[in-house]
Coordinates of C-alpha atoms in Angstrom, one line a residue:
Chain D
M1 CA 3.4 -18.8 -6.5
A2 CA 2.8 -16.0 -4.1
S3 CA 0.2 -17.9 -2.3
S4 CA 1.5 -19.1 1.1
S5 CA -0.8 -20.8 3.4
D6 CA -1.3 -17.4 5.5
F7 CA -3.1 -15.9 2.7
A8 CA -5.1 -18.6 1.3
L9 CA -8.6 -17.4 0.8
S10 CA -11.1 -19.8 2.0
V11 CA -14.5 -18.3 1.4
P12 CA -17.1 -19.4 4.1
S13 CA -20.5 -20.3 2.7
E14 CA -22.3 -17.1 3.8
L15 CA -20.3 -15.1 1.5
E16 CA -21.4 -16.9 -1.6
S17 CA -24.1 -14.4 -2.4
V18 CA -21.5 -11.5 -2.0
L19 CA -19.2 -13.1 -4.4
R20 CA -21.8 -13.6 -7.1
L21 CA -20.7 -10.0 -8.3
R22 CA -18.2 -8.9 -10.8
T23 CA -15.1 -9.9 -8.7
V24 CA -15.9 -13.5 -9.4
D25 CA -15.2 -12.9 -13.0
Y26 CA -11.8 -11.7 -11.9
F27 CA -11.0 -15.3 -10.7
I28 CA -12.0 -17.2 -14.0
T29 CA -10.8 -14.8 -16.6
R30 CA -7.6 -16.0 -18.2
R31 CA -4.7 -14.2 -17.0
P32 CA -1.5 -14.8 -19.0
W33 CA 0.6 -12.8 -16.7
L34 CA 0.1 -15.3 -14.0
D35 CA 2.8 -17.2 -15.9
L36 CA 5.2 -14.4 -15.1
Y37 CA 5.4 -15.5 -11.3
G38 CA 8.8 -16.7 -10.2
V39 CA 10.3 -14.5 -12.8
N40 CA 11.9 -11.0 -11.9
V41 CA 9.3 -8.6 -13.3
R42 CA 10.7 -5.3 -14.2
P43 CA 8.1 -2.8 -14.5
V44 CA 8.6 -0.5 -17.5
A45 CA 8.9 3.1 -16.4
P46 CA 6.5 5.5 -18.0
F47 CA 7.7 7.9 -20.9
G48 CA 8.9 10.8 -19.0
S49 CA 10.9 8.9 -16.4
A50 CA 14.5 9.2 -16.1
S51 CA 15.1 5.6 -16.2
R52 CA 14.0 5.0 -20.0
K53 CA 17.4 4.2 -21.0
P54 CA 18.5 0.4 -21.0
Y55 CA 17.7 -0.8 -17.6
V56 CA 20.6 -1.6 -15.3
E57 CA 19.5 -2.9 -12.0
S58 CA 21.6 -1.7 -9.2
A59 CA 19.7 -3.1 -6.3
L60 CA 21.0 -6.4 -5.2
I61 CA 17.7 -7.3 -3.7
H62 CA 16.0 -7.0 -6.9
Q63 CA 18.8 -9.1 -8.8
C64 CA 18.9 -12.0 -6.4
L65 CA 15.3 -12.3 -4.8
P66 CA 12.4 -13.7 -6.8
D67 CA 9.1 -11.6 -6.5
E68 CA 7.5 -14.2 -4.1
L69 CA 10.1 -13.7 -1.6
L70 CA 9.7 -9.9 -1.7
F71 CA 6.0 -10.5 -1.1
E72 CA 6.8 -12.4 2.0
V73 CA 8.9 -9.6 3.3
F74 CA 6.1 -7.1 2.8
A75 CA 3.7 -9.6 4.4
R76 CA 5.3 -9.1 7.8
M77 CA 5.1 -5.5 7.8
T78 CA 2.3 -3.0 9.1
P79 CA 0.1 -1.2 6.7
Y80 CA 2.1 2.1 7.4
D81 CA 5.4 0.6 6.5
L82 CA 3.8 -0.8 3.4
G83 CA 2.4 2.7 2.5
K84 CA 6.0 3.8 3.0
A85 CA 7.7 1.0 1.0
S86 CA 5.3 1.7 -2.0
C87 CA 6.9 5.1 -2.3
V88 CA 10.5 3.7 -2.5
C89 CA 10.4 2.3 -6.0
R90 CA 8.1 1.3 -8.8
K91 CA 8.7 -2.3 -8.4
W92 CA 7.7 -2.3 -4.7
R93 CA 4.7 -0.2 -5.5
Y94 CA 3.5 -2.8 -8.0
T95 CA 4.0 -5.6 -5.4
I96 CA 2.3 -3.9 -2.6
R97 CA -0.7 -3.1 -4.8
N98 CA -1.6 -6.8 -4.4
P99 CA -4.9 -6.7 -2.5
V100 CA -3.9 -9.6 -0.2
F101 CA -2.0 -7.2 2.1
W102 CA -4.8 -4.7 2.3
R103 CA -7.6 -7.4 2.8
V104 CA -5.6 -9.0 5.8
A105 CA -5.1 -5.4 7.3
C106 CA -8.7 -4.4 6.8
L107 CA -10.3 -7.6 8.2
K108 CA -8.2 -7.2 11.3
A109 CA -8.8 -3.5 11.8
W110 CA -12.5 -3.7 11.3
Q111 CA -13.0 -7.1 12.9
L112 CA -15.6 -5.7 15.1
S113 CA -17.8 -5.4 12.0
G114 CA -17.6 -9.0 11.2
V115 CA -16.3 -10.7 8.1
V116 CA -19.6 -10.7 6.1
E117 CA -20.2 -7.1 6.8
N118 CA -16.8 -6.2 5.7
Y119 CA -17.3 -7.7 2.4
R120 CA -20.5 -6.1 1.8
I121 CA -19.2 -2.8 2.6
L122 CA -16.2 -3.5 0.3
Q123 CA -18.5 -4.1 -2.7
S124 CA -21.0 -1.3 -2.0
K125 CA -18.7 1.5 -1.0
Y126 CA -15.2 0.7 -2.0
D127 CA -15.6 -0.9 -5.4
G128 CA -14.1 -4.1 -4.4
S129 CA -10.7 -2.6 -3.5
W130 CA -9.4 -3.4 -0.1
R131 CA -6.7 -0.8 -0.5
K132 CA -9.4 2.0 -1.1
M133 CA -11.1 0.7 2.0
W134 CA -8.0 1.1 4.0
L135 CA -7.5 4.7 2.9
S136 CA -11.0 6.0 3.1
R137 CA -12.9 4.1 5.8
P138 CA -12.6 5.8 9.3
R139 CA -10.8 3.4 11.7
L140 CA -9.6 3.6 15.2
R141 CA -5.7 3.3 15.2
T142 CA -4.4 0.8 17.7
D143 CA -0.6 1.5 17.1
G144 CA -0.4 4.3 19.6
I145 CA -2.6 6.5 21.9
Y146 CA -5.1 9.2 21.2
V147 CA -4.3 12.3 23.5
S148 CA -6.4 15.2 24.4
R149 CA -4.7 18.2 26.3
N150 CA -6.8 20.5 28.3
T151 CA -5.8 23.5 30.1
Y152 CA -7.5 25.8 32.5
I153 CA -6.2 28.6 34.6
R154 CA -6.8 28.7 38.3
A155 CA -6.0 31.6 40.8
G156 CA -2.8 31.0 42.9
V157 CA -1.9 32.3 46.3
A158 CA -0.5 35.8 46.5
E159 CA 3.0 35.8 47.7
W160 CA 5.4 38.7 48.5
K161 CA 5.9 40.4 45.3
I162 CA 3.5 38.4 43.2
T163 CA 0.2 39.8 43.6
N164 CA -2.2 38.3 41.3
P165 CA -0.7 34.8 40.3
V166 CA -2.5 32.5 38.0
H167 CA -1.4 29.0 37.5
L168 CA -1.9 27.4 33.9
V169 CA -3.0 23.8 34.8
C170 CA -2.7 21.2 32.2
Y171 CA -4.3 17.8 32.1
F172 CA -4.7 15.0 29.6
R173 CA -7.2 12.5 28.6
Y174 CA -5.6 9.3 27.2
M175 CA -7.5 6.7 25.2
R176 CA -5.9 3.6 23.7
F177 CA -8.3 1.3 21.5
F178 CA -7.8 -2.3 20.8
P179 CA -9.4 -4.1 17.8
S180 CA -11.2 -6.3 20.0
G181 CA -13.7 -3.7 21.1
R182 CA -12.1 -2.8 24.3
F183 CA -10.4 0.4 25.2
L184 CA -8.4 1.9 28.1
Y185 CA -9.0 5.5 29.5
K186 CA -7.0 7.7 31.7
N187 CA -7.3 11.2 32.9
S188 CA -4.2 12.6 34.4
S189 CA -1.8 15.5 34.4
Q190 CA 1.2 12.9 33.6
K191 CA 3.1 13.4 30.5
I192 CA 2.4 10.7 27.9
K193 CA 5.9 9.1 28.0
D194 CA 5.1 8.2 31.7
V195 CA 1.7 7.1 31.0
V196 CA 2.3 4.8 27.9
K197 CA 3.7 2.0 30.1
F198 CA 0.4 1.9 32.1
M199 CA -1.9 1.8 29.1
N200 CA -2.4 -1.9 29.1
F201 CA -4.5 -4.7 30.7
R202 CA -2.1 -5.5 33.2
S203 CA -2.6 -2.2 35.0
S204 CA -5.1 -1.9 37.7
K205 CA -7.4 0.7 39.1
V206 CA -4.5 1.9 41.4
D207 CA -2.9 3.3 38.2
S208 CA -6.2 4.9 37.4
V209 CA -6.3 3.2 34.1
F210 CA -10.0 2.2 33.4
G211 CA -11.1 -0.1 30.7
G212 CA -14.3 -0.1 28.8
H213 CA -15.9 -1.2 25.5
Y214 CA -16.5 0.8 22.4
T215 CA -18.2 0.6 18.9
L216 CA -17.6 2.2 15.8
S217 CA -20.2 3.0 13.0
D218 CA -18.8 4.9 10.1
D219 CA -16.7 7.6 11.7
K220 CA -18.7 7.7 14.9
V221 CA -17.4 6.1 18.2
E222 CA -19.5 5.3 21.1
A223 CA -17.7 4.2 24.1
A224 CA -18.5 3.5 27.7
V225 CA -16.3 2.9 30.7
L226 CA -17.4 2.1 34.4
Y227 CA -15.7 3.7 37.3
P228 CA -16.2 1.3 40.2
G229 CA -16.3 2.2 43.8
M230 CA -18.5 3.5 46.5
R231 CA -20.7 5.5 43.9
P232 CA -20.1 3.7 40.7
T233 CA -20.2 6.0 37.7
V234 CA -20.4 5.5 34.0
L235 CA -18.7 7.6 31.7
R236 CA -20.1 7.7 28.2
I237 CA -18.0 9.2 25.5
R238 CA -19.0 10.1 22.0
L239 CA -16.3 10.9 19.4
S240 CA -16.1 11.4 15.5
V241 CA -12.8 10.0 14.0
R242 CA -11.2 12.0 11.2
G243 CA -7.7 12.5 9.8
T244 CA -5.4 15.4 8.7
T245 CA -4.4 13.4 5.6
P246 CA -6.5 10.6 4.0
G247 CA -6.1 7.5 6.0
A248 CA -4.4 9.1 8.8
N249 CA -7.1 8.7 11.3
N250 CA -5.2 10.9 13.7
R251 CA -7.9 13.0 15.2
M252 CA -11.0 12.5 17.3
D253 CA -13.5 15.2 18.0
L254 CA -15.4 14.9 21.4
I255 CA -19.1 15.1 20.7
S256 CA -20.3 14.5 24.1
L257 CA -18.8 13.2 27.5
V258 CA -21.3 12.4 30.1
T259 CA -20.8 11.0 33.7
S260 CA -23.9 9.3 35.2
G261 CA -24.6 7.1 38.1
V262 CA -25.4 3.5 37.6
N263 CA -27.2 1.3 40.1
N264 CA -25.7 -1.5 42.0
S265 CA -27.0 -4.3 39.7
E266 CA -25.7 -2.5 36.7
A267 CA -22.3 -1.9 38.5
S268 CA -21.9 -5.5 39.1
A269 CA -22.7 -6.6 35.5
P270 CA -19.8 -8.1 33.5
E271 CA -17.6 -5.5 31.9
E272 CA -18.4 -6.4 28.3
D273 CA -22.0 -5.6 28.9
I274 CA -21.4 -1.9 29.9
L275 CA -22.5 -0.8 26.4
G276 CA -25.6 -2.7 26.6
V277 CA -26.4 -1.3 30.0
V278 CA -26.2 2.4 28.8
E279 CA -27.7 1.9 25.4
G280 CA -30.5 4.3 24.7
W281 CA -29.8 6.5 27.8
R282 CA -30.6 10.1 27.4
D283 CA -28.0 12.6 28.1
D284 CA -29.4 13.4 31.6
E285 CA -30.3 10.1 32.5
T286 CA -28.9 8.5 35.7
H287 CA -29.6 5.4 37.5
N288 CA -28.3 6.5 40.8
P289 CA -30.0 9.4 42.5
D290 CA -26.8 10.2 44.5
V291 CA -25.0 10.8 41.1
P292 CA -26.5 13.4 39.0
A293 CA -25.7 13.1 35.1
V294 CA -23.1 15.6 34.1
S295 CA -22.5 16.5 30.6
H296 CA -19.0 18.0 30.4
K297 CA -18.6 21.3 28.5
R298 CA -15.1 22.1 29.3
G299 CA -12.1 20.0 28.6
M300 CA -13.2 18.9 25.3
T301 CA -10.1 19.5 23.1
P302 CA -10.0 17.2 20.1
F303 CA -7.9 14.0 20.7
V304 CA -4.5 13.8 18.7
F305 CA -3.0 10.4 18.0
V306 CA 0.6 9.7 19.0
P307 CA 2.2 6.5 17.6
F308 CA 4.1 4.5 20.1
D309 CA 7.4 5.1 18.4
Q310 CA 6.9 8.9 18.7
V311 CA 5.8 8.8 22.3
E312 CA 9.1 9.7 23.7
T313 CA 9.7 12.7 21.5
S314 CA 6.1 14.0 21.1
V315 CA 5.3 17.6 21.7
F316 CA 2.9 16.5 24.4
N317 CA 5.8 15.9 26.7
L318 CA 6.7 19.6 26.9
P319 CA 6.0 21.4 30.0
V320 CA 3.2 24.1 30.2
E321 CA 5.3 27.0 29.2
K322 CA 6.6 25.6 26.1
M323 CA 3.4 24.2 24.8
D324 CA 2.1 25.1 21.2
Y325 CA -1.4 25.5 21.1
Y326 CA -2.0 24.7 17.6
V327 CA -1.2 20.8 17.6
P328 CA -4.8 19.8 17.0
G329 CA -5.4 20.4 13.1
Chain J
M1 CA 11.2 -43.9 20.7
T2 CA 10.8 -40.8 18.5
Q3 CA 13.7 -39.2 16.6
L4 CA 14.0 -36.3 18.8
D5 CA 14.3 -38.3 22.0
R6 CA 17.1 -40.3 20.7
L7 CA 19.2 -37.0 20.2
S8 CA 18.3 -36.0 23.8
V9 CA 19.3 -39.3 25.1
Y10 CA 22.6 -39.2 23.2
H11 CA 23.5 -35.9 24.7
W12 CA 22.7 -36.9 28.1
L13 CA 24.8 -40.1 27.5
N14 CA 27.7 -38.0 26.3
A15 CA 27.5 -36.1 29.6
W16 CA 27.3 -38.9 31.8
C17 CA 29.1 -41.6 30.0
I18 CA 29.5 -44.3 32.5
K19 CA 28.4 -48.0 32.2
P20 CA 28.8 -50.7 34.7
V21 CA 31.0 -53.4 33.2
G22 CA 31.8 -56.3 35.4
G23 CA 31.4 -54.4 38.6
A24 CA 33.7 -51.6 37.5
L25 CA 32.5 -48.1 36.2
V26 CA 33.8 -47.8 32.8
R27 CA 33.4 -44.8 30.4
Q28 CA 31.9 -46.0 27.1
E29 CA 31.5 -44.3 23.9
P30 CA 27.8 -42.9 23.6
E31 CA 27.4 -44.4 20.3
Y32 CA 27.8 -47.9 21.4
I33 CA 25.5 -47.4 24.5
L34 CA 22.8 -46.0 22.2
L35 CA 23.3 -49.0 20.0
A36 CA 23.0 -51.3 22.9
L37 CA 19.9 -49.4 24.1
M38 CA 18.3 -48.7 20.9
G39 CA 20.0 -50.8 18.2
S40 CA 21.1 -48.1 15.6
P41 CA 23.9 -45.6 15.6
L42 CA 23.5 -41.9 15.3
K43 CA 22.3 -41.5 11.7
K44 CA 24.2 -39.0 9.4
I45 CA 23.0 -37.9 6.0
M46 CA 24.8 -36.5 3.0
L47 CA 24.0 -33.3 1.4
C48 CA 25.4 -32.3 -1.9
S49 CA 25.8 -28.6 -2.8
S50 CA 25.5 -27.0 -6.3
E51 CA 29.4 -27.1 -6.6
K52 CA 29.2 -30.9 -5.9
E53 CA 30.8 -30.6 -2.4
I54 CA 29.3 -33.2 0.1
F55 CA 28.4 -32.3 3.7
S56 CA 27.9 -34.8 6.3
V57 CA 25.2 -33.8 8.8
E58 CA 23.4 -35.5 11.7
E59 CA 20.0 -36.6 10.4
Q60 CA 18.4 -35.3 13.5
V61 CA 19.4 -31.8 12.9
M62 CA 18.3 -31.5 9.4
V63 CA 15.1 -33.4 9.8
Q64 CA 14.1 -31.1 12.8
H65 CA 14.6 -27.9 10.8
S66 CA 14.0 -28.5 7.1
V67 CA 10.7 -29.7 6.0
I68 CA 11.9 -30.8 2.5
I69 CA 14.6 -32.9 4.0
N70 CA 12.3 -34.3 6.6
N71 CA 9.8 -35.4 3.9
M72 CA 12.6 -36.8 1.8
I73 CA 13.7 -39.0 4.7
E74 CA 10.2 -40.0 5.9
D75 CA 9.2 -41.2 2.3
G76 CA 11.9 -43.6 2.6
S77 CA 13.3 -42.7 -0.6
Y78 CA 16.8 -41.8 1.2
N79 CA 19.0 -44.8 1.5
H80 CA 21.5 -44.1 4.5
E81 CA 24.3 -46.2 3.0
E82 CA 24.4 -44.7 -0.7
S83 CA 22.2 -41.7 -1.2
K84 CA 23.2 -38.3 -1.1
I85 CA 20.5 -35.4 -1.3
P86 CA 21.4 -33.2 -4.3
L87 CA 20.7 -29.4 -3.5
D88 CA 21.4 -27.7 -6.9
C89 CA 20.0 -24.4 -5.7
V90 CA 22.3 -23.9 -2.9
D91 CA 26.1 -23.4 -3.2
S92 CA 28.6 -24.6 -0.7
K93 CA 29.3 -21.5 1.3
T94 CA 25.6 -21.0 1.9
L95 CA 25.0 -24.6 2.6
K96 CA 27.6 -24.6 5.2
K97 CA 26.0 -21.7 6.9
V98 CA 22.5 -23.4 6.8
I99 CA 23.9 -26.5 8.2
D100 CA 25.8 -24.3 11.1
Y101 CA 22.4 -22.7 11.9
C102 CA 20.6 -26.0 12.2
T103 CA 23.1 -27.6 14.3
H104 CA 23.5 -24.8 16.7
H105 CA 19.7 -24.6 17.2
T106 CA 19.3 -28.2 17.7
H107 CA 22.0 -28.5 20.2
H108 CA 21.3 -25.2 22.0
H109 CA 17.5 -25.1 21.9
N110 CA 17.5 -25.1 25.7
D111 CA 19.6 -22.1 26.0
N112 CA 17.7 -18.8 27.2
Q113 CA 16.2 -16.6 24.6
E114 CA 18.9 -13.9 24.8
D115 CA 21.8 -16.0 24.1
L116 CA 20.1 -17.4 21.1
E117 CA 19.1 -14.0 19.8
A118 CA 22.6 -12.8 20.1
W119 CA 24.0 -15.8 18.4
D120 CA 21.4 -15.4 15.6
A121 CA 22.4 -11.7 15.4
Q122 CA 26.1 -12.5 15.0
F123 CA 25.1 -15.4 12.6
L124 CA 23.4 -12.8 10.1
N125 CA 26.4 -10.4 10.2
V126 CA 27.0 -11.2 6.5
D127 CA 27.0 -8.9 3.3
S128 CA 23.7 -8.5 1.4
N129 CA 24.6 -11.1 -1.2
G130 CA 25.1 -13.7 1.7
L131 CA 21.8 -12.7 3.2
Y132 CA 19.8 -13.1 0.1
D133 CA 21.5 -16.5 -0.8
L134 CA 20.7 -17.6 2.8
L135 CA 17.0 -16.4 2.4
M136 CA 16.7 -18.5 -0.9
A137 CA 18.4 -21.5 0.6
A138 CA 16.0 -21.4 3.6
N139 CA 13.2 -20.9 1.3
Y140 CA 14.1 -23.9 -0.9
L141 CA 14.7 -26.0 2.3
E142 CA 11.7 -24.7 4.1
I143 CA 13.5 -24.0 7.4
R144 CA 10.7 -21.9 9.1
N145 CA 12.7 -20.3 11.9
L146 CA 15.6 -19.3 9.7
L147 CA 13.2 -17.7 7.3
D148 CA 11.3 -15.7 9.8
L149 CA 14.6 -14.6 11.2
I150 CA 15.9 -13.3 7.8
Y151 CA 12.5 -11.9 7.0
G152 CA 12.5 -10.0 10.2
T153 CA 16.1 -8.6 9.6
I154 CA 14.9 -7.2 6.1
K155 CA 11.7 -5.9 7.5
N156 CA 13.9 -4.0 10.2
M157 CA 15.8 -2.5 7.3
I158 CA 12.8 -0.9 6.0
K159 CA 10.8 -0.1 9.2
G160 CA 11.4 3.3 10.9
K161 CA 13.7 4.6 8.2
K162 CA 13.0 7.3 5.8
I163 CA 12.7 6.7 2.1
D164 CA 16.0 8.0 0.9
E165 CA 17.7 5.9 3.7
I166 CA 15.8 2.8 2.4
R167 CA 16.9 3.6 -1.2
R168 CA 20.4 3.8 0.0
I169 CA 20.4 0.7 2.0
F170 CA 18.9 -1.5 -0.8
N171 CA 21.1 0.4 -3.4
I172 CA 17.9 1.4 -5.2
K173 CA 19.6 3.9 -7.5
D174 CA 16.6 4.4 -9.8
H175 CA 13.3 4.5 -8.2
G176 CA 11.6 4.4 -11.5
F177 CA 8.8 7.2 -10.8
T178 CA 8.5 10.3 -13.1
P179 CA 9.6 13.5 -11.7
E180 CA 6.0 14.6 -11.3
E181 CA 5.1 11.3 -9.6
E182 CA 7.9 11.6 -7.2
E183 CA 7.2 15.1 -6.2
Q184 CA 3.5 14.2 -5.6
N185 CA 4.6 11.5 -3.3
R186 CA 6.8 13.9 -1.4
K187 CA 3.9 16.4 -1.1
E188 CA 1.2 13.7 0.0
Y189 CA 3.5 11.8 2.4
P190 CA 6.0 14.2 3.7
H191 CA 6.4 12.3 6.9
F192 CA 7.9 9.2 4.8
Y193 CA 10.8 11.3 3.5

């Protein structure tokens, strides 16, 4: 039976009320097809399909492997690879439709909301389907880095024949999110393939990677990161997540970016309290008179998501002259 | 003394097999030293494949890796003098490979990670048929690390590849989608193809 211990569903007591919904009927209704487990199920292709003739199974994996073992293979894949595998053939698609995969992925990705809240949202917004939640609910991807490329023009020094030189300067904002509620921020002109190895918690302030905390409600991200030092500053970032295709979650639009001063007691508070410290601050509020609050208006290009396996080949590595300005969709 | 300790002592004795006998240093067979120290020889168990071929393996080796065999031995239902464990789901060729894996991992568990991984990669250099047979044998015998290894291999066959490549690798000649469904998939998820 395809229920290894990794996926055993043990329901905590606080979920009793949530389950008093139609999904409970799902578990007690008779299901004759459960007897098919352990048997190689060959889904019948629909009428128009080319495969309606007597079915000859060519794939060795389908001839040899019982369905539970195929399930185990899929259990070790990321949701992205699961989506890809469900396009390979009908049998794989039906195996991957199993809500267990999507439940595990959802509870991990939205762990900040908590299990009870996730179940509640599942019932109210997504009809009890974890797969629908995975595809429609906005989430911050953790398998790569969000990059915002900003450019500006500055005047250069006039040389012999070049009378009015301008330089096109390009800098990047890098953000990497973790499911635990932390994120890393770096603002630099270095290319993404050089920056990616520093975007982890082993980096120090010397690499100018700063760590902060964030929350996600619906598609709105509230993030705060403290820049320590002589004049401690807090950077408050508000973003909204969207995707170019459903479930892609590969774009973030900057709603506001504010740097303000914090006083000494706030600066020395533990890192995880930073969101609590800045909660409810107005846009122009600052707690250190030496550091005025600045709401940035430039350098607000939308963030584009680059998965780790595309970091080396991403267009963001191109030098300024070769850049294509239409990347954010 | 636990089962595992015996094995380590056995190997240590094998390497340093000297025992003072009557004032002189004489090399002794490790089994006898073990016998003298602990009172029982290194146990072997018999495994019987589906083709009725019998394989003799050190008990420690199988007990360490296979949950099923460990349970059988601990139950006490296995009588060392007479019994053999019938494994009707596993044929001789696969059983030999499984035993090979377990023995190597028991004897070399102190090696560094790279060597072990290299050996594992070489071990899995078999054709698809052999791979699936190994997977089913490991599943039946519940050998956790071999299972993880093979699942990881199959997962890597899927990860990072385009759909047409995956279909070719697994020899899925007929994907079972209608032409309209296939076209819709290609339009919705072009990055997969």
